[in-house]
mmCIF file of C-alpha atoms and ligand atoms in Angstrom:
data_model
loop_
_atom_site.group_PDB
_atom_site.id
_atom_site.type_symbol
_atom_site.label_atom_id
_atom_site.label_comp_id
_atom_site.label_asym_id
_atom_site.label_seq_id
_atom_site.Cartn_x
_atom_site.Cartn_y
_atom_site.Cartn_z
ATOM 1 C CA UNK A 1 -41.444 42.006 -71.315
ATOM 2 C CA UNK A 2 -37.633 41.460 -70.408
ATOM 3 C CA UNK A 3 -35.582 44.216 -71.859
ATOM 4 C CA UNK A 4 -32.278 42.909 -72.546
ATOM 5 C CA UNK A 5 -31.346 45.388 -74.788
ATOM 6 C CA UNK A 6 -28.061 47.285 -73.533
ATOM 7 C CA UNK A 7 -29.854 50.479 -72.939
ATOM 8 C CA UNK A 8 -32.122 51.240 -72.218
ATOM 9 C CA UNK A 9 -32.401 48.088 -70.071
ATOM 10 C CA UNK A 10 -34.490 46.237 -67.482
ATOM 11 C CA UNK A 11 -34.836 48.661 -64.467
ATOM 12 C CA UNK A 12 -34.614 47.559 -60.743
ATOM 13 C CA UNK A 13 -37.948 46.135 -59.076
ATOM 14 C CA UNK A 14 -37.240 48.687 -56.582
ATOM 15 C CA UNK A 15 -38.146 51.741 -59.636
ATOM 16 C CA UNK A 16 -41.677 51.971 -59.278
ATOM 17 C CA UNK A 17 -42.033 51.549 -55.507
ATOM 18 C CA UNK A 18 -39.137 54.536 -54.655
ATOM 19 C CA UNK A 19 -40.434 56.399 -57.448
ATOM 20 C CA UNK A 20 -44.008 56.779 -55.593
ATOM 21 C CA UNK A 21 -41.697 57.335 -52.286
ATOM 22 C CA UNK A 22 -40.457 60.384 -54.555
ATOM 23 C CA UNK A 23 -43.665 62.163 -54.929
ATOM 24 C CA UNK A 24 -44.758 61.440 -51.501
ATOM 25 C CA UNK A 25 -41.791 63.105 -50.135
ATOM 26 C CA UNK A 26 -42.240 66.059 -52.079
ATOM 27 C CA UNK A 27 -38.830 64.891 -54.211
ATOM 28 C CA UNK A 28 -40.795 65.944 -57.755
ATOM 29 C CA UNK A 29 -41.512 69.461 -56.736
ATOM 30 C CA UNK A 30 -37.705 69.532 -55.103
ATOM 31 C CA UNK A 31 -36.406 73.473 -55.551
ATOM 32 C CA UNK A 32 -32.609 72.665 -56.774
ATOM 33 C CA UNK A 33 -31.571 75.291 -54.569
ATOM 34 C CA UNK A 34 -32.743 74.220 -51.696
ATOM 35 C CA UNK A 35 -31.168 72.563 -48.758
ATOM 36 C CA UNK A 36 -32.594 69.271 -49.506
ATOM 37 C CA UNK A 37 -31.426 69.337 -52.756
ATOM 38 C CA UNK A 38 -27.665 69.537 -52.083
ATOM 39 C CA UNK A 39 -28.349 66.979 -48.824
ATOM 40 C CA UNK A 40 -29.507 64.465 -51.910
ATOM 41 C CA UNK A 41 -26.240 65.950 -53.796
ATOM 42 C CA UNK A 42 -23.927 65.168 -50.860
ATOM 43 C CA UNK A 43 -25.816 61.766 -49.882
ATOM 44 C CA UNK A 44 -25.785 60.438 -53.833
ATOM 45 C CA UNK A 45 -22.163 61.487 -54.399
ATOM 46 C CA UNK A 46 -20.932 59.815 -51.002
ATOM 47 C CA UNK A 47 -23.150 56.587 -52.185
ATOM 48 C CA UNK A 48 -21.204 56.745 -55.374
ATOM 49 C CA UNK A 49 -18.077 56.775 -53.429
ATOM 50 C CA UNK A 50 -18.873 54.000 -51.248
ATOM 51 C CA UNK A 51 -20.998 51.485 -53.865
ATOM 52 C CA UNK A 52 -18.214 52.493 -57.143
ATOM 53 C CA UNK A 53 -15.207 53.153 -55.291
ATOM 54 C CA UNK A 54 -15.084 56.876 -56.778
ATOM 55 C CA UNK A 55 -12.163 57.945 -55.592
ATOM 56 C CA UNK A 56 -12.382 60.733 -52.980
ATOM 57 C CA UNK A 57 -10.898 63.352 -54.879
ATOM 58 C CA UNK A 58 -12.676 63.316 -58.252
ATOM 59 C CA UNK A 59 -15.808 65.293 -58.411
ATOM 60 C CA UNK A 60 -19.395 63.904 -59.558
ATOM 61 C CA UNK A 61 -21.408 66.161 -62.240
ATOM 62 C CA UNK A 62 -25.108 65.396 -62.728
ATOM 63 C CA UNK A 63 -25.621 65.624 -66.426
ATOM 64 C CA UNK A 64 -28.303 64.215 -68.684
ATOM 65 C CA UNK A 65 -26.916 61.802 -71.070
ATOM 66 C CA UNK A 66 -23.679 60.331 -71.826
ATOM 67 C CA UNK A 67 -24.131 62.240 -75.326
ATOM 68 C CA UNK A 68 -23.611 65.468 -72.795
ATOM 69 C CA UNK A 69 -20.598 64.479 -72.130
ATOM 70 C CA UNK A 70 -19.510 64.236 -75.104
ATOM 71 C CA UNK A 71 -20.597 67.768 -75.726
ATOM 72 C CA UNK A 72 -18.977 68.706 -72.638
ATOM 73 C CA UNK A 73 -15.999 66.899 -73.285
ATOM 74 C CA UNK A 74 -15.347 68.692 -76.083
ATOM 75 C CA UNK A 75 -16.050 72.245 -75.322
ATOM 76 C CA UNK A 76 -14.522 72.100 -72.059
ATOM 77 C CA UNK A 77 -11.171 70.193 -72.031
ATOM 78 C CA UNK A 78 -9.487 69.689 -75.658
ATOM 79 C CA UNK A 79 -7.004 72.377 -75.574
ATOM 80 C CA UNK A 80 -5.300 72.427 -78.617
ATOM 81 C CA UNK A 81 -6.883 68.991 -80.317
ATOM 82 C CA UNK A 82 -7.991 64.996 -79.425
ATOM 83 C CA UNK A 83 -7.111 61.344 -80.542
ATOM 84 C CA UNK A 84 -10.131 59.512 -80.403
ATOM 85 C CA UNK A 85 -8.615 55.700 -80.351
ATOM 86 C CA UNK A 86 -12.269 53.096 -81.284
ATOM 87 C CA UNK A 87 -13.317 50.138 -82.889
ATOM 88 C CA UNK A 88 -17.130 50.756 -83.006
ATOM 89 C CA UNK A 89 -19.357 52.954 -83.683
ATOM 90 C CA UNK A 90 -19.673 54.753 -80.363
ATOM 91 C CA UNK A 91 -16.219 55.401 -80.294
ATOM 92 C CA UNK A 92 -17.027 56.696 -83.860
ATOM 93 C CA UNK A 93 -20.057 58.689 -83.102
ATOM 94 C CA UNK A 94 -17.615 60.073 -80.008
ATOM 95 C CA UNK A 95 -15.053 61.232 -82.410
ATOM 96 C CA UNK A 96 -17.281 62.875 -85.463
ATOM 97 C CA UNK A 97 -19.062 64.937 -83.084
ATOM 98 C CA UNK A 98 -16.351 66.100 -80.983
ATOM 99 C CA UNK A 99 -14.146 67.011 -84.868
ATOM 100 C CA UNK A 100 -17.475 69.354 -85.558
ATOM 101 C CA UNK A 101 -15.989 71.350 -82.754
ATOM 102 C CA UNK A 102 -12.241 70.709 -82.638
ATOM 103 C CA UNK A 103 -11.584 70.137 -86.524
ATOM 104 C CA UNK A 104 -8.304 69.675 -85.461
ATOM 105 C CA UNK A 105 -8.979 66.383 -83.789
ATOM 106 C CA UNK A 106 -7.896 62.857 -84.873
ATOM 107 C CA UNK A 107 -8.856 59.366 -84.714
ATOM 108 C CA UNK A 108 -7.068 55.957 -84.245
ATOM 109 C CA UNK A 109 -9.263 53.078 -85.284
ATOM 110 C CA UNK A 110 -8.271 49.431 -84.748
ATOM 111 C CA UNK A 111 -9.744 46.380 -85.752
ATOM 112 C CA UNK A 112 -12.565 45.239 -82.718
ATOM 113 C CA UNK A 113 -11.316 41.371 -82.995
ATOM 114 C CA UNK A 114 -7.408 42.332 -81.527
ATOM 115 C CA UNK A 115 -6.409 44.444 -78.505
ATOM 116 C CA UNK A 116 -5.691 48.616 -78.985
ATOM 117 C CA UNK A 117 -1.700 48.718 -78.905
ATOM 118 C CA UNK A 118 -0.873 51.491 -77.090
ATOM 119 C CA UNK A 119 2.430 51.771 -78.581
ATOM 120 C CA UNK A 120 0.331 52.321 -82.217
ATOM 121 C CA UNK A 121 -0.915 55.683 -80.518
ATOM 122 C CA UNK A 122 0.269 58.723 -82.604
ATOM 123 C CA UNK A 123 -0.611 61.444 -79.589
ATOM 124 C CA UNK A 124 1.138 64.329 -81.695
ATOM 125 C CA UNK A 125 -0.406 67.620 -80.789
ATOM 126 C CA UNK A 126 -2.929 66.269 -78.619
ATOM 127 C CA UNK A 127 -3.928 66.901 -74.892
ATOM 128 C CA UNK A 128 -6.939 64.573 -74.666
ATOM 129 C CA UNK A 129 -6.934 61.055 -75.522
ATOM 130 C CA UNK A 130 -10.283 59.509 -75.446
ATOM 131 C CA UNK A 131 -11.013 55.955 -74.964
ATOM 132 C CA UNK A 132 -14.003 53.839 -75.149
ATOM 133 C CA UNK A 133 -13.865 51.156 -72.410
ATOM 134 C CA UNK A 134 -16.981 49.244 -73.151
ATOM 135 C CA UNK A 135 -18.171 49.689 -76.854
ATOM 136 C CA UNK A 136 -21.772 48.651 -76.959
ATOM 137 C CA UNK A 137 -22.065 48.184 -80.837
ATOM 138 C CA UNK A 138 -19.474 45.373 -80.966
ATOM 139 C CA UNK A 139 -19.415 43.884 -77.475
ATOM 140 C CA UNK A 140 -15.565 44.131 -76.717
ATOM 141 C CA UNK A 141 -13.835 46.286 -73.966
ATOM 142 C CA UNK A 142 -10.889 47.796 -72.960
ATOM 143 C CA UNK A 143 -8.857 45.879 -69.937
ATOM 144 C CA UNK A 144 -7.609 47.097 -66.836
ATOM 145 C CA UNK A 145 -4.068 46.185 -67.840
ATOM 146 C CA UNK A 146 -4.745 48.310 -71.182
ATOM 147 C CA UNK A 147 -5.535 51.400 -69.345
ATOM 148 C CA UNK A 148 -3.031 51.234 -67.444
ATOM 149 C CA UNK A 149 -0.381 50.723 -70.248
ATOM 150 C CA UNK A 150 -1.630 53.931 -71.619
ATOM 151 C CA UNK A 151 -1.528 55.834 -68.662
ATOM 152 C CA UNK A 152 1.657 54.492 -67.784
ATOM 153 C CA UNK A 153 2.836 55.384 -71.316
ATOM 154 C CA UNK A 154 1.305 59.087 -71.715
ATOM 155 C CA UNK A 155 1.532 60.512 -68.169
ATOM 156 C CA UNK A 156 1.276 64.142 -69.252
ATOM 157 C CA UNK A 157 -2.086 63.474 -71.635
ATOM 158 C CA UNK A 158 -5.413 63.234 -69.735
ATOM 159 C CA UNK A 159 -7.330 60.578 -70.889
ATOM 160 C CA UNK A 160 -11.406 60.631 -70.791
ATOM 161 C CA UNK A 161 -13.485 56.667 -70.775
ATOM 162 C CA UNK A 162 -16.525 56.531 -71.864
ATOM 163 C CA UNK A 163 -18.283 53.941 -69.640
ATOM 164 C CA UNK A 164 -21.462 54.201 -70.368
ATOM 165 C CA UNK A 165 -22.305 50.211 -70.720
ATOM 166 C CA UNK A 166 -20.184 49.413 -67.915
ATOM 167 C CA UNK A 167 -20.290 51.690 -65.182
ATOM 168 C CA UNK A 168 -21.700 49.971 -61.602
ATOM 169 C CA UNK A 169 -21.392 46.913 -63.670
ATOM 170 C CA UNK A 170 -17.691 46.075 -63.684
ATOM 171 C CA UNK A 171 -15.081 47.107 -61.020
ATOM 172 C CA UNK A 172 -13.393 50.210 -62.667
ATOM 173 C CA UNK A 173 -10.268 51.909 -61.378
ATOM 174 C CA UNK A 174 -10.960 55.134 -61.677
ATOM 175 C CA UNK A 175 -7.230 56.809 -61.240
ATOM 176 C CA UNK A 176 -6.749 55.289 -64.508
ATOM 177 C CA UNK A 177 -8.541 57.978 -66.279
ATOM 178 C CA UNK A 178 -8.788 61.856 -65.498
ATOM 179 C CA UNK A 179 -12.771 61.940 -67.317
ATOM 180 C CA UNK A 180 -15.177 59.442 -66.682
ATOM 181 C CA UNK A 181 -18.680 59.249 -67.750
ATOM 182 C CA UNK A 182 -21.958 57.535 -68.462
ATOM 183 C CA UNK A 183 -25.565 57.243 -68.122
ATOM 184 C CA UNK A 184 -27.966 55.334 -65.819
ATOM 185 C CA UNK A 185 -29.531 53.703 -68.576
ATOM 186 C CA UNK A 186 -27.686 50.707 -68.959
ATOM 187 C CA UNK A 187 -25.989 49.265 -65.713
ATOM 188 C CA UNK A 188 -27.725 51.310 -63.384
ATOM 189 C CA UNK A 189 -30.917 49.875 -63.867
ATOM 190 C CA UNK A 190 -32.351 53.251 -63.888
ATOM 191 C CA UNK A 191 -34.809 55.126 -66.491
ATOM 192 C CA UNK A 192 -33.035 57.274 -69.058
ATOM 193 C CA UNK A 193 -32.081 61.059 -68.430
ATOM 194 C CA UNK A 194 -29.609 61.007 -65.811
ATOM 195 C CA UNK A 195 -25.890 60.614 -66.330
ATOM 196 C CA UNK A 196 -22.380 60.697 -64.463
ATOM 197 C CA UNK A 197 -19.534 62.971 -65.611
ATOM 198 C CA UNK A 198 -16.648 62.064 -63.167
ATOM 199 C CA UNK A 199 -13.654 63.879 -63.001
ATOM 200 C CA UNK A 200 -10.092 63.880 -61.663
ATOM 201 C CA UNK A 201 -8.323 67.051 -59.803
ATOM 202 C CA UNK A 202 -6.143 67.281 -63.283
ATOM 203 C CA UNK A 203 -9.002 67.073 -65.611
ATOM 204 C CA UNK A 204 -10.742 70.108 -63.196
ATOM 205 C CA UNK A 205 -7.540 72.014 -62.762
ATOM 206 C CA UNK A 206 -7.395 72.014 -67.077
ATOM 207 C CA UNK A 207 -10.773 72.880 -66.638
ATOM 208 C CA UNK A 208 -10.633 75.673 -64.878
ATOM 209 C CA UNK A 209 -7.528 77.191 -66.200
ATOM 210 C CA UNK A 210 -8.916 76.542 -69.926
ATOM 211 C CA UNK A 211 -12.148 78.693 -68.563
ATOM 212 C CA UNK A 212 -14.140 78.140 -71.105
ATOM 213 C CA UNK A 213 -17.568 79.453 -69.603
ATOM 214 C CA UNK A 214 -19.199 79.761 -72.861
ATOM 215 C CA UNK A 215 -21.731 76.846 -72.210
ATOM 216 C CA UNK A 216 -24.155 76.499 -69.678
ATOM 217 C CA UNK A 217 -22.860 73.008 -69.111
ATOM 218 C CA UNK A 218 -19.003 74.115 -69.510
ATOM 219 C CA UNK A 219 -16.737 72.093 -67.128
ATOM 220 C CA UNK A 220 -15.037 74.842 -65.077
ATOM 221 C CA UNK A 221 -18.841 76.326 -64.192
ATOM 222 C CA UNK A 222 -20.440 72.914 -63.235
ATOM 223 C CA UNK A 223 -17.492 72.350 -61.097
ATOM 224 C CA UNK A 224 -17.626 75.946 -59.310
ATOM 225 C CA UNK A 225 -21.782 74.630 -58.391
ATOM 226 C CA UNK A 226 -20.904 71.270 -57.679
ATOM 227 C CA UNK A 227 -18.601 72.351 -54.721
ATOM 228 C CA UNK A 228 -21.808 73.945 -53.639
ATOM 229 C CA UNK A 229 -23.913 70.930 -54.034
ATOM 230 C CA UNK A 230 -25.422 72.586 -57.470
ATOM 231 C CA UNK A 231 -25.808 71.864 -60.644
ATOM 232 C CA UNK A 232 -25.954 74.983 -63.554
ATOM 233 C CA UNK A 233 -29.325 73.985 -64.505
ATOM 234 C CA UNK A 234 -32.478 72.092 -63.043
ATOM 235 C CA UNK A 235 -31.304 68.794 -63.052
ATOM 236 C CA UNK A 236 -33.480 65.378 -63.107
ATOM 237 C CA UNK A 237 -33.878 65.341 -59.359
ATOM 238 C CA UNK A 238 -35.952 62.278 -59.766
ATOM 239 C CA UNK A 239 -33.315 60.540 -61.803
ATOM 240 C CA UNK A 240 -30.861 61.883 -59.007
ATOM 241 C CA UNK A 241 -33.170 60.334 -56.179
ATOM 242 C CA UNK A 242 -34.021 57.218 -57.491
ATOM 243 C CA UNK A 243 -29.652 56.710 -58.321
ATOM 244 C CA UNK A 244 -29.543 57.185 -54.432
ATOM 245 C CA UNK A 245 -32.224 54.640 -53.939
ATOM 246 C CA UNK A 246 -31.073 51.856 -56.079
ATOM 247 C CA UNK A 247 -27.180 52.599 -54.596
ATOM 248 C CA UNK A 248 -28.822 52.497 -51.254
ATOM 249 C CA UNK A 249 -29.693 48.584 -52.041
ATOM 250 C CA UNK A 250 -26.703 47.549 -54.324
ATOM 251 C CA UNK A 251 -24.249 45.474 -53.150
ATOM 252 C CA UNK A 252 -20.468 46.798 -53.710
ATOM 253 C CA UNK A 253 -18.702 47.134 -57.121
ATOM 254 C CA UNK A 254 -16.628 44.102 -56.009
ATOM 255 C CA UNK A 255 -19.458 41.842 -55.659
ATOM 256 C CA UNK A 256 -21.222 43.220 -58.439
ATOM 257 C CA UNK A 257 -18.290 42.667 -60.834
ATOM 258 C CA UNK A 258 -17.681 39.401 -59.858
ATOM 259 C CA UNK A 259 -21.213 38.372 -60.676
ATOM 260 C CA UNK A 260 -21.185 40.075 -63.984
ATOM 261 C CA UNK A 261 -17.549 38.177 -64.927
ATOM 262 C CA UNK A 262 -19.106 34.551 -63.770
ATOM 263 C CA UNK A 263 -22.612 35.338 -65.707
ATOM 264 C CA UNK A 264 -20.443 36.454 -68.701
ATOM 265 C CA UNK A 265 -18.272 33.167 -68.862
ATOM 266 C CA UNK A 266 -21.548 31.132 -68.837
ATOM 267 C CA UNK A 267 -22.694 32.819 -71.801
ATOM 268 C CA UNK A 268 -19.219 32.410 -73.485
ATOM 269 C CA UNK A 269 -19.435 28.722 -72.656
ATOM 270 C CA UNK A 270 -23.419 28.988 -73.972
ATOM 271 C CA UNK A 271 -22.698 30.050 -76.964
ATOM 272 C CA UNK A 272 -19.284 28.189 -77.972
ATOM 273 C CA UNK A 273 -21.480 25.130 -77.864
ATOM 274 C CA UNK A 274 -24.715 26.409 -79.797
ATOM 275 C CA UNK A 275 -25.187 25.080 -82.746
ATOM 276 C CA UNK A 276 -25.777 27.943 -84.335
ATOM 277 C CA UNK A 277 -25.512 31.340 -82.499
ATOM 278 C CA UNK A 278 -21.980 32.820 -82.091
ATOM 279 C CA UNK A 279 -20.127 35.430 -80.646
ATOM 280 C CA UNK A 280 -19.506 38.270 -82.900
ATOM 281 C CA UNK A 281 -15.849 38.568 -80.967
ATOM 282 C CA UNK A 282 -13.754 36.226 -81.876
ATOM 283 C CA UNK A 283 -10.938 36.996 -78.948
ATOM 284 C CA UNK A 284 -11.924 36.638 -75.234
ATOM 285 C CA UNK A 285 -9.484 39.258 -74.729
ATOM 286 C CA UNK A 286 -11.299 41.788 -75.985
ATOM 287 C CA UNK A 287 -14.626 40.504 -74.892
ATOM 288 C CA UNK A 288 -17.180 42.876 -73.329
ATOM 289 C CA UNK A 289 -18.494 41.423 -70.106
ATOM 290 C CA UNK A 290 -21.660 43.617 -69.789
ATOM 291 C CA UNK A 291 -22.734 43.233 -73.683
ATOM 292 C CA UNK A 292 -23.462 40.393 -75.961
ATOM 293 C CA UNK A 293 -23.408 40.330 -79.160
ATOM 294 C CA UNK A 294 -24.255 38.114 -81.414
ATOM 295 C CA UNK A 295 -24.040 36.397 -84.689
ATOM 296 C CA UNK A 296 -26.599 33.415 -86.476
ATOM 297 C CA UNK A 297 -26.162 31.151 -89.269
ATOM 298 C CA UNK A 298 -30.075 31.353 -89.298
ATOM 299 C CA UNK A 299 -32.797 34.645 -89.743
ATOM 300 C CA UNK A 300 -32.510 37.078 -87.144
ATOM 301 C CA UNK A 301 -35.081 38.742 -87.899
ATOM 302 C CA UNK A 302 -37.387 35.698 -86.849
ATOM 303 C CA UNK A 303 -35.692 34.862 -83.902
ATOM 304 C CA UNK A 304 -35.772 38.261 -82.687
ATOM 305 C CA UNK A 305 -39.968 38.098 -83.166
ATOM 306 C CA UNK A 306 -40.295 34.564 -81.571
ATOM 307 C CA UNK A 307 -38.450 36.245 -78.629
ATOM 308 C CA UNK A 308 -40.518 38.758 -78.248
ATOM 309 C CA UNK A 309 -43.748 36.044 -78.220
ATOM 310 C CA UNK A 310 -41.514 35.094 -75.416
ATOM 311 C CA UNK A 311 -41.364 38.274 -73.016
ATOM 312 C CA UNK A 312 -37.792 38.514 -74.198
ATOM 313 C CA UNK A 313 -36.711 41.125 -76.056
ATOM 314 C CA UNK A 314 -33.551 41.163 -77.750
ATOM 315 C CA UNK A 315 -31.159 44.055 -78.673
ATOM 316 C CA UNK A 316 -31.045 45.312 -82.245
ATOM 317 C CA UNK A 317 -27.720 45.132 -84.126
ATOM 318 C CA UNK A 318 -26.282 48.737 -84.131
ATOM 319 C CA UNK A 319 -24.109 50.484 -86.481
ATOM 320 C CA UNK A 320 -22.234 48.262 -88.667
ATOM 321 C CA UNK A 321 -23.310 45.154 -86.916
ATOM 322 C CA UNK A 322 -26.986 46.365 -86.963
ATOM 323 C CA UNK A 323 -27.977 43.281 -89.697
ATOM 324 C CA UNK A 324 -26.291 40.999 -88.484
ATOM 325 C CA UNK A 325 -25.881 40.735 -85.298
ATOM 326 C CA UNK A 326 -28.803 41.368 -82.096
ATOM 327 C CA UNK A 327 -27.216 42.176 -78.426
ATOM 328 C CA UNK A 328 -27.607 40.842 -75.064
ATOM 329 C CA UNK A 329 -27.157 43.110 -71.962
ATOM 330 C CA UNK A 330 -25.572 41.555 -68.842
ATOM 331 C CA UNK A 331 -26.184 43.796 -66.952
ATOM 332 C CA UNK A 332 -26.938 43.503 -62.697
ATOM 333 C CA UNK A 333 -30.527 44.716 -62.773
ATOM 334 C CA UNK A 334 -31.219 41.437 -64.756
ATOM 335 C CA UNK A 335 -32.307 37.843 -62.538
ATOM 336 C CA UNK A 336 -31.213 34.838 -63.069
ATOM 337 C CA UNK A 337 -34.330 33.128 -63.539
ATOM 338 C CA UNK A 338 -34.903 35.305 -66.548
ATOM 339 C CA UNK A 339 -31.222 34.517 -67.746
ATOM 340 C CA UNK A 340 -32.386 31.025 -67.917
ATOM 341 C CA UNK A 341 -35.547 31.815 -69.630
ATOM 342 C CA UNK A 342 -33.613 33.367 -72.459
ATOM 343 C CA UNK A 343 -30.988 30.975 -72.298
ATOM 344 C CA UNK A 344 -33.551 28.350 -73.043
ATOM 345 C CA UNK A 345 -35.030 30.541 -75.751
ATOM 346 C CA UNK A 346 -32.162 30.164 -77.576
ATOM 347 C CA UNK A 347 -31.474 26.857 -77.359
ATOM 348 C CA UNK A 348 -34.544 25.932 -78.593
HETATM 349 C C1 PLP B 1 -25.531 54.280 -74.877
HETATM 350 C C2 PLP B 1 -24.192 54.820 -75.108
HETATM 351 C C3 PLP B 1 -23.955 56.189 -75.342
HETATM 352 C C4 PLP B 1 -25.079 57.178 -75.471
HETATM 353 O O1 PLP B 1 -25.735 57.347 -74.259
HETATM 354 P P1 PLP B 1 -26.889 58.449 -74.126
HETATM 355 O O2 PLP B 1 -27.219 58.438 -72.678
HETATM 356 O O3 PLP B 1 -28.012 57.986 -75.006
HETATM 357 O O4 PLP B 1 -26.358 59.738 -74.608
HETATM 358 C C5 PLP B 1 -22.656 56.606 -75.491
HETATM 359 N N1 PLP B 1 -21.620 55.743 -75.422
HETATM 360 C C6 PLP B 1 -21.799 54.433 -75.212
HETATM 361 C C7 PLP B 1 -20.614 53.538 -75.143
HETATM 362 C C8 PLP B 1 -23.081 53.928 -75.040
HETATM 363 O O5 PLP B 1 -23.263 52.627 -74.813
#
């Protein structure tokens, strides 16, 4: 079976082979205080550097999901309240966990079919904005040029992306944002239970002077082990090995981003011209390059099965879109021979 679902996704070929390398080099039984441990640290994080472009000066946490971060987020860096700005339902999700802790915090919602307008941003009282740069329910994304504008426009406010569907699959610049974060799941090609939390000097500075050690995962005490080469709890050290493994063989953000852009205007072009599947997203501007989604004049629910007969398997709709639409990751782990199998699918 194909996964294209956005997450979890197809893995990398590579996944079973270094996973065996793992227990034969003792990685599974790996003390997280050890030497080794912060040599994988050190190697991973300067990988990340290299393969993402993660800028020198940010620091790399090893969490567990991008739902962590969330947490993290939350408990660690809204000083006095946050404006959650989203279209879709993990922007949502984002924002009505993070108001269980900060009641004070607020949310912007715009319609997914137009562009965010920065200048529509009410900041008020708030010291963290949080953004959604690829929402996986809907399939649209924020541009460069948009984060930008808002960082241009708020200088003071540190901003925090949730990248989870598009991280090492699209060329971000990562001194647009102060928090970054997501999890291995989707374009890392990797098994669930490992995820990023990336952070700018600013974002650890508030951090830090915030102090709020309350949480075994707080900010300011994951950053005080991370300068070690340690995380605050065992980590997935298998999750963390197999990242280095699969960075090891990627080719660079550049390349990688290019390939996802080109594979994503063929499946504009695909569907513009099928009879009968659409694009959800009306406005290329706003069009995710890393997820699909998509609408049918016919049953989904029957396509969906015959795809599966196939080896395919199609994503489910999710949150308001979870009827009527189904979801296509493009994501770099997947070939192009099996991009033409399901194009064919479909066009059947
Ligand atoms: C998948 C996803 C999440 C949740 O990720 P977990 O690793 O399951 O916590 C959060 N945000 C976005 C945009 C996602 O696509």
């Amino acid at each position: 079976m194909i996964s294209f679902y956005p997450g979890p996704s197809r893995v990398y070929d590579g996944v079973p082979r270094w996973t065996a390398d793992a227990y034969k080099k003792g990685i599974l039984s790996m003390n997280h205080r050890s030497a080794e441990f912060m040599d994988l640290v050190k190697e991973t994080t300067a990988l990340l550097r290299r393969k993402l472009r993660v800028p020198k000066d940010y620091s790399v946490l090893f969490v567990s999901s991008a739902t962590e971060c969330w947490e993290i987020i939350a408990q660690s860096l809204v000083e006095r309240e946050s404006l959650h700005a989203y279209n879709g339902a993990f922007g949502e999700k984002w924002f009505r966990y993070t108001q269980k802790l900060n009641p004070r915090s607020r949310a912007h919602s715009f319609d997914f079919q137009a562009p965010l307008d920065p200048s529509a941003l009410n900041l008020g009282e708030a010291d963290l904005l949080c953004l959604t740069q690829n929402e996986t329910s809907n399939g649209t994304a924020l541009s460069p040029r948009l984060l930008k504008e808002i960082r241009t426009r708020f200088p003071q406010t540190l901003n925090a992306v949730d990248a989870t569907s598009s991280m090492a699959g699209i060329n971000l610049d990562f001194k647009l944002a102060d928090v970054w974060f997501a999890s291995v799941q989707k374009c890392f090609g990797l098994p669930a239970g490992l995820a990023l939390l990336i952070c700018s000097p600013r974002a650890a500075e508030t951090a830090r002077r915030l102090a709020r050690n309350n949480h075994y995962n707080s900010l300011a005490f994951q950053l005080e082990m991370i300068a070690k080469h340690q995380t605050t709890h065992t980590p997935n050290v298998l999750g963390i090995y197999l990242l280095y493994r699969s960075l090891e063989s990627v080719s660079s953000i550049r390349e990688t981003d290019a390939l996802i852009r080109r594979r994503a205007a063929q499946w504009v072009t695909f569907f513009k011209k099928h009879p009968r599947l659409s694009l959800l997203v009306k406005e290329d501007k706003v069009l995710s390059h890393t997820v699909l989604t998509v609408t049918s004049s016919t049953s989904l629910q029957t396509l969906k099965e015959r795809a599966k007969q196939k080896g395919l398997l199609l994503g489910e709709g999710y949150g308001p879109w979870k009827e009527t639409t189904f979801r296509i990751a493009n994501f770099p782990a997947h070939k192009v021979a099996e991009i033409s199998k399901l194009k064919k699918f479909l066009a059947s």
